[in-house]
Amino acid sequence: MLNDTTWLLDLDGVSLVRVERLGDGTRRVHLATADERAQACPACGVFATRVKGSALTRPRELPYGESGLEFRRHKRRWWCREPGCPRRSFTERIPQIPAGARITMRLRGAAGRRIRDAASTVIQAARDLHLSWPTVMDAFRAVAPEVTGAPLPEGRVLGIDETRRGRPRWERDPATGKWRLRRDRWHTGFADALGTGGLLGQVEGRTVADAFAWFTATPLTWRKSTEYMAIDMSTAYRAAVRTGLPQATVVDDHLHVVQLADKILSMVRRRTTAGMRGRRGRASDPERNARRRLLRNREDLTDEQFATMWNTQRQERRHQPRDQARRPQHVRLPCILSSRSLRVTGAGRGQDRFRGSYDSRAASA
């Protein structure tokens, strides 16, 4: 029986019989089969005319409201009167609720799409939809081929980077008795760096062979459309790109370049302190107090902060003996300028501007 409440539920193949509220406030919805094709025998396809009995199932559906709904589906068992049919009886089944299913196909599809399209984790989707982890993972595997099997979008600029996933798994080779790596903890991801393609692929491992295998699995016309490849200064990825995408220009990722410059700056700071003071840095040393400030962007510093840091370092150099001031290891100020010039916002700020003392009042005037 179709009514307005059935249209509100909008679940194909069933009709709403009645709704009752339990003592704890839960709403129980009773459903009946509304699809005539459910009377067809799944083995021979002949429509049955004799009812054998009834069955009651409790399928789970998408949450409705804060308290949700509890479903009870009333379906019938039919006798198959076809003489040559090996199946003597069957229960009603519809596409949304197949035989033996405990959740609707709409709920299963929503669980898989939540992971595939909304970047949700499996455990979070299971908690939100009140499902188990294996059920949600199976739903994701069912909808994932719609994306993995689709053609790759063309991208002029691609990015490659590794990510850590779980723990490594080892197994013993039965022939040699040696242990071999069965599952690597490192995975390599390929992404569209400029477009909206997102993650294009992911392979296990981070060696040259692993990255090159993914390149060879892509169409040749797609590889030729790639003009730039952003990497994280990895020699393995550089070799794989040179072999798999020889026409692409390799670009070191800006984040890793600046990170390397900051690392060198910290090394120079510690080395300069050891050469100038003959010991490790202490809390009373001005360069150690400014170790965090040295790594910040120039635009993130106030004029007073920059003046204090800059003038203090110049005074330290001015009071050093002449032979120590000329040593190559005392290059902290040029190193700071070189590191900050790698920033996009700091490009174009040369060393000539900071040869003398810095006056914050003059800069703000």
XYZ file of C-alpha atoms in Angstrom:
365
model
C 0.000 0.000 0.000
C 1.475 3.323 -1.101
C 0.815 6.416 0.973
C 2.453 9.726 1.801
C 4.590 8.172 4.532
C 5.922 5.623 2.043
C 7.048 8.430 -0.260
C 8.685 10.128 2.724
C 10.699 6.990 3.418
C 11.584 6.718 -0.294
C 12.899 3.164 -0.174
C 12.203 1.394 -3.454
C 10.280 -1.855 -3.302
C 8.654 -1.490 0.122
C 5.608 0.256 1.538
C 5.025 1.514 5.044
C 2.303 -0.335 6.974
C 2.383 1.416 10.334
C 4.625 3.208 12.818
C 4.604 2.642 16.553
C 6.489 4.334 19.369
C 8.027 2.113 22.022
C 8.361 2.871 25.696
C 11.917 4.161 25.374
C 10.907 6.566 22.593
C 12.174 4.467 19.700
C 10.046 4.544 16.555
C 9.428 1.140 15.041
C 8.463 1.110 11.360
C 6.722 -1.907 9.844
C 7.328 -2.477 6.125
C 5.728 -4.714 3.506
C 6.840 -5.687 0.025
C 5.404 -3.433 -2.704
C 7.251 -4.820 -5.725
C 5.363 -7.496 -7.673
C 8.616 -8.826 -9.106
C 9.447 -10.174 -5.640
C 7.021 -13.046 -6.345
C 9.243 -14.344 -9.165
C 11.304 -17.403 -8.363
C 15.034 -16.515 -8.336
C 15.886 -19.881 -9.954
C 13.399 -20.220 -12.841
C 11.784 -16.769 -12.975
C 8.197 -18.061 -12.832
C 5.797 -16.025 -10.690
C 4.544 -17.937 -7.654
C 0.874 -18.012 -6.709
C 0.814 -20.003 -3.480
C 1.998 -18.567 -0.154
C 3.993 -20.902 2.048
C 4.338 -18.676 5.123
C 5.728 -15.397 6.410
C 9.040 -14.141 7.742
C 10.089 -11.136 9.798
C 13.464 -9.426 9.312
C 15.077 -6.368 10.877
C 17.057 -4.539 8.188
C 19.037 -1.453 9.117
C 18.669 1.805 7.204
C 20.122 5.300 7.187
C 19.563 7.232 10.442
C 16.407 9.359 10.552
C 16.312 12.082 13.179
C 18.144 12.055 16.481
C 16.730 8.774 17.791
C 16.682 6.937 14.459
C 14.215 4.333 13.247
C 13.868 0.624 13.892
C 12.603 -1.308 10.873
C 10.582 -4.506 10.747
C 10.044 -5.990 7.303
C 7.179 -8.432 6.863
C 7.770 -10.652 3.834
C 6.204 -13.823 2.541
C 7.506 -17.242 1.582
C 6.262 -18.644 -1.709
C 5.955 -22.107 -3.200
C 7.447 -22.516 -6.660
C 4.974 -24.730 -8.597
C 7.218 -25.126 -11.654
C 7.927 -28.878 -12.056
C 11.434 -28.496 -13.478
C 12.618 -25.888 -10.948
C 15.168 -27.212 -8.433
C 14.071 -24.625 -5.882
C 10.844 -25.510 -4.126
C 10.351 -22.340 -2.027
C 11.796 -18.862 -1.665
C 11.280 -15.608 0.206
C 10.588 -12.202 -1.291
C 13.598 -10.159 -2.266
C 13.985 -6.665 -3.705
C 17.065 -4.809 -5.004
C 17.261 -2.557 -1.943
C 17.023 -5.491 0.507
C 18.414 -8.707 -1.012
C 17.833 -12.081 0.570
C 19.816 -12.489 3.768
C 20.848 -8.811 3.874
C 20.866 -7.136 7.264
C 21.350 -3.598 5.933
C 19.786 -1.884 2.939
C 21.785 -1.228 -0.201
C 21.218 2.491 0.313
C 22.929 2.341 3.697
C 25.762 0.220 2.293
C 26.333 2.659 -0.575
C 26.264 5.680 1.753
C 28.894 4.069 3.990
C 31.226 3.416 1.065
C 30.783 6.874 -0.454
C 31.450 8.536 2.882
C 34.975 7.121 2.808
C 35.520 7.529 -0.923
C 34.114 11.025 -1.418
C 34.084 12.653 2.037
C 37.573 11.499 3.120
C 36.173 9.867 6.248
C 37.980 7.064 8.020
C 36.488 3.598 8.212
C 36.118 3.674 11.984
C 34.471 7.115 11.935
C 31.966 6.084 9.262
C 31.186 2.942 11.269
C 30.498 5.014 14.374
C 28.312 7.538 12.561
C 26.199 4.900 10.814
C 26.220 2.381 13.684
C 27.871 -0.349 11.612
C 30.817 -2.653 12.133
C 34.267 -2.015 10.718
C 34.225 -5.030 8.308
C 30.819 -4.004 6.944
C 31.963 -0.451 6.180
C 35.234 -1.683 4.671
C 33.371 -4.089 2.378
C 31.084 -1.238 1.330
C 34.106 0.911 0.478
C 35.652 -1.875 -1.599
C 32.392 -2.123 -3.551
C 32.284 1.573 -4.542
C 36.022 2.180 -4.899
C 36.297 0.727 -8.460
C 34.059 3.545 -9.705
C 36.969 5.910 -9.023
C 39.993 3.664 -9.491
C 38.681 2.366 -12.791
C 37.926 5.822 -14.206
C 40.406 7.432 -16.641
C 43.044 9.618 -15.023
C 42.434 13.365 -15.392
C 45.119 15.189 -17.308
C 47.383 17.271 -15.114
C 50.239 19.530 -16.093
C 51.774 19.505 -12.620
C 51.932 16.324 -10.557
C 53.206 15.724 -7.041
C 54.801 12.643 -5.529
C 55.438 11.978 -1.861
C 55.625 9.096 0.573
C 53.344 8.374 3.496
C 53.644 5.957 6.373
C 50.887 3.389 6.686
C 50.770 0.890 9.526
C 53.627 -1.448 10.339
C 55.791 -3.643 8.113
C 54.839 -7.303 7.777
C 57.430 -10.036 7.359
C 57.081 -13.676 6.355
C 59.503 -16.570 6.112
C 60.289 -17.957 2.688
C 59.537 -21.707 2.801
C 62.186 -22.452 0.171
C 65.147 -20.541 1.625
C 64.025 -20.085 5.230
C 64.889 -16.363 5.105
C 62.594 -13.563 6.176
C 61.249 -11.293 3.473
C 59.145 -8.166 3.525
C 55.533 -8.957 2.703
C 53.998 -5.531 3.359
C 55.929 -2.270 3.405
C 55.015 0.435 5.890
C 55.790 3.168 3.330
C 53.489 3.999 0.444
C 54.033 6.405 -2.441
C 51.206 8.710 -3.477
C 50.718 10.574 -6.748
C 48.509 13.679 -6.734
C 47.366 16.453 -9.038
C 49.299 19.420 -7.655
C 47.367 22.200 -9.407
C 44.033 20.811 -10.565
C 41.144 19.163 -8.794
C 42.113 15.561 -9.548
C 43.225 14.920 -5.968
C 44.972 11.631 -5.294
C 45.632 9.885 -8.603
C 47.270 6.715 -7.354
C 49.076 5.025 -4.491
C 51.533 2.133 -4.539
C 53.286 0.191 -1.830
C 56.937 1.071 -1.261
C 59.022 4.150 -2.010
C 61.824 2.840 -4.189
C 62.632 3.704 -7.778
C 61.010 0.491 -9.011
C 57.799 1.154 -7.071
C 57.311 4.657 -8.476
C 58.382 3.641 -11.983
C 55.900 0.737 -11.983
C 53.036 3.176 -11.450
C 54.237 5.375 -14.313
C 54.389 2.446 -16.712
C 50.839 1.401 -15.771
C 49.424 4.761 -16.947
C 48.623 5.527 -20.612
C 51.446 6.932 -22.709
C 49.388 9.928 -23.858
C 48.658 10.825 -20.243
C 52.342 10.683 -19.309
C 53.287 12.959 -22.177
C 50.840 15.631 -20.958
C 52.759 16.034 -17.690
C 55.050 19.072 -17.791
C 56.222 19.408 -14.179
C 56.766 16.973 -11.327
C 57.068 18.209 -7.736
C 59.126 15.987 -5.427
C 60.498 16.217 -1.890
C 64.205 16.229 -2.862
C 64.293 12.417 -2.896
C 66.922 10.857 -5.157
C 64.760 7.750 -5.642
C 61.789 9.764 -6.868
C 64.030 11.928 -9.047
C 65.433 8.839 -10.765
C 61.953 7.396 -11.274
C 60.683 10.642 -12.806
C 63.706 10.939 -15.085
C 63.014 7.441 -16.395
C 59.210 7.386 -16.475
C 58.580 11.049 -17.390
C 61.685 12.199 -19.260
C 59.966 15.290 -20.686
C 58.797 16.567 -17.283
C 60.705 19.224 -15.372
C 61.553 18.133 -11.834
C 60.737 20.789 -9.234
C 61.800 20.535 -5.616
C 58.880 21.177 -3.312
C 59.059 24.633 -1.730
C 58.218 23.297 1.723
C 61.132 20.875 1.788
C 63.569 23.438 0.401
C 62.707 25.895 3.169
C 62.793 23.075 5.719
C 66.315 22.175 4.613
C 67.369 25.839 4.817
C 66.001 26.085 8.352
C 67.914 22.951 9.301
C 71.159 24.406 7.947
C 70.465 27.665 9.766
C 70.122 25.819 13.077
C 73.363 23.933 12.387
C 75.177 27.215 11.650
C 73.789 28.746 14.838
C 75.045 25.872 16.991
C 78.396 25.757 15.210
C 78.899 29.488 15.581
C 78.105 29.349 19.284
C 80.604 26.527 19.798
C 83.330 28.373 17.847
C 82.735 31.740 19.474
C 82.171 30.641 23.072
C 83.940 27.282 23.143
C 80.916 25.475 24.554
C 77.324 24.527 23.843
C 74.604 27.120 23.885
C 73.130 28.257 27.168
C 69.959 30.034 28.144
C 71.894 33.268 28.640
C 73.148 33.339 25.033
C 71.175 35.764 22.827
C 71.381 33.504 19.775
C 69.880 30.601 21.715
C 67.037 32.750 23.019
C 66.271 33.739 19.434
C 66.483 30.212 17.999
C 62.746 30.065 17.350
C 62.619 33.613 16.086
C 65.380 32.892 13.571
C 63.130 30.352 11.858
C 60.113 32.606 11.546
C 59.183 34.524 8.418
C 60.206 38.141 8.235
C 56.591 39.206 7.715
C 55.620 37.366 10.903
C 58.052 39.429 13.002
C 57.309 42.870 14.317
C 59.820 45.628 13.682
C 60.839 45.589 17.346
C 61.458 41.841 17.303
C 63.527 42.025 14.155
C 65.513 45.024 15.439
C 66.313 43.267 18.723
C 67.453 40.099 16.979
C 69.421 41.833 14.226
C 71.209 44.465 16.309
C 72.105 41.966 19.038
C 73.818 39.710 16.513
C 75.713 42.628 14.997
C 76.929 43.754 18.413
C 78.171 40.237 19.126
C 80.200 40.291 15.902
C 81.485 43.822 16.504
C 82.969 42.900 19.921
C 84.720 39.783 18.646
C 88.464 39.822 17.955
C 89.380 40.580 14.372
C 90.708 37.084 13.647
C 87.520 35.428 14.941
C 85.164 37.805 13.129
C 86.743 36.884 9.804
C 86.468 33.151 10.254
C 84.161 31.448 7.748
C 82.148 29.834 10.523
C 80.763 33.201 11.676
C 78.272 33.548 8.854
C 75.060 33.481 10.812
C 73.627 36.752 9.477
C 74.179 35.931 5.770
C 72.751 32.485 6.437
C 69.637 34.034 7.950
C 69.167 36.213 4.877
C 69.675 33.279 2.517
C 67.157 31.174 4.411
C 64.541 33.922 4.514
C 65.006 34.743 0.817
C 63.710 31.278 -0.027
C 60.291 32.290 1.226
C 57.880 33.457 -1.413
C 57.075 36.577 0.552
C 60.747 37.213 1.272
C 61.969 36.940 -2.328
C 63.729 40.048 -3.536
C 64.994 41.181 -0.134
C 68.733 41.353 -0.667
C 71.524 41.598 1.882
C 72.294 45.208 0.973
C 69.254 46.388 2.878
C 70.507 44.980 6.187
C 74.165 45.929 6.205
C 73.805 48.393 9.063
C 71.796 48.479 12.252
C 68.036 48.201 11.957
C 65.917 51.011 13.356
C 62.350 49.887 14.019
C 61.164 53.456 14.495
C 62.511 54.513 11.126
C 60.982 51.468 9.462
C 57.549 52.177 10.882
C 57.702 55.890 10.081
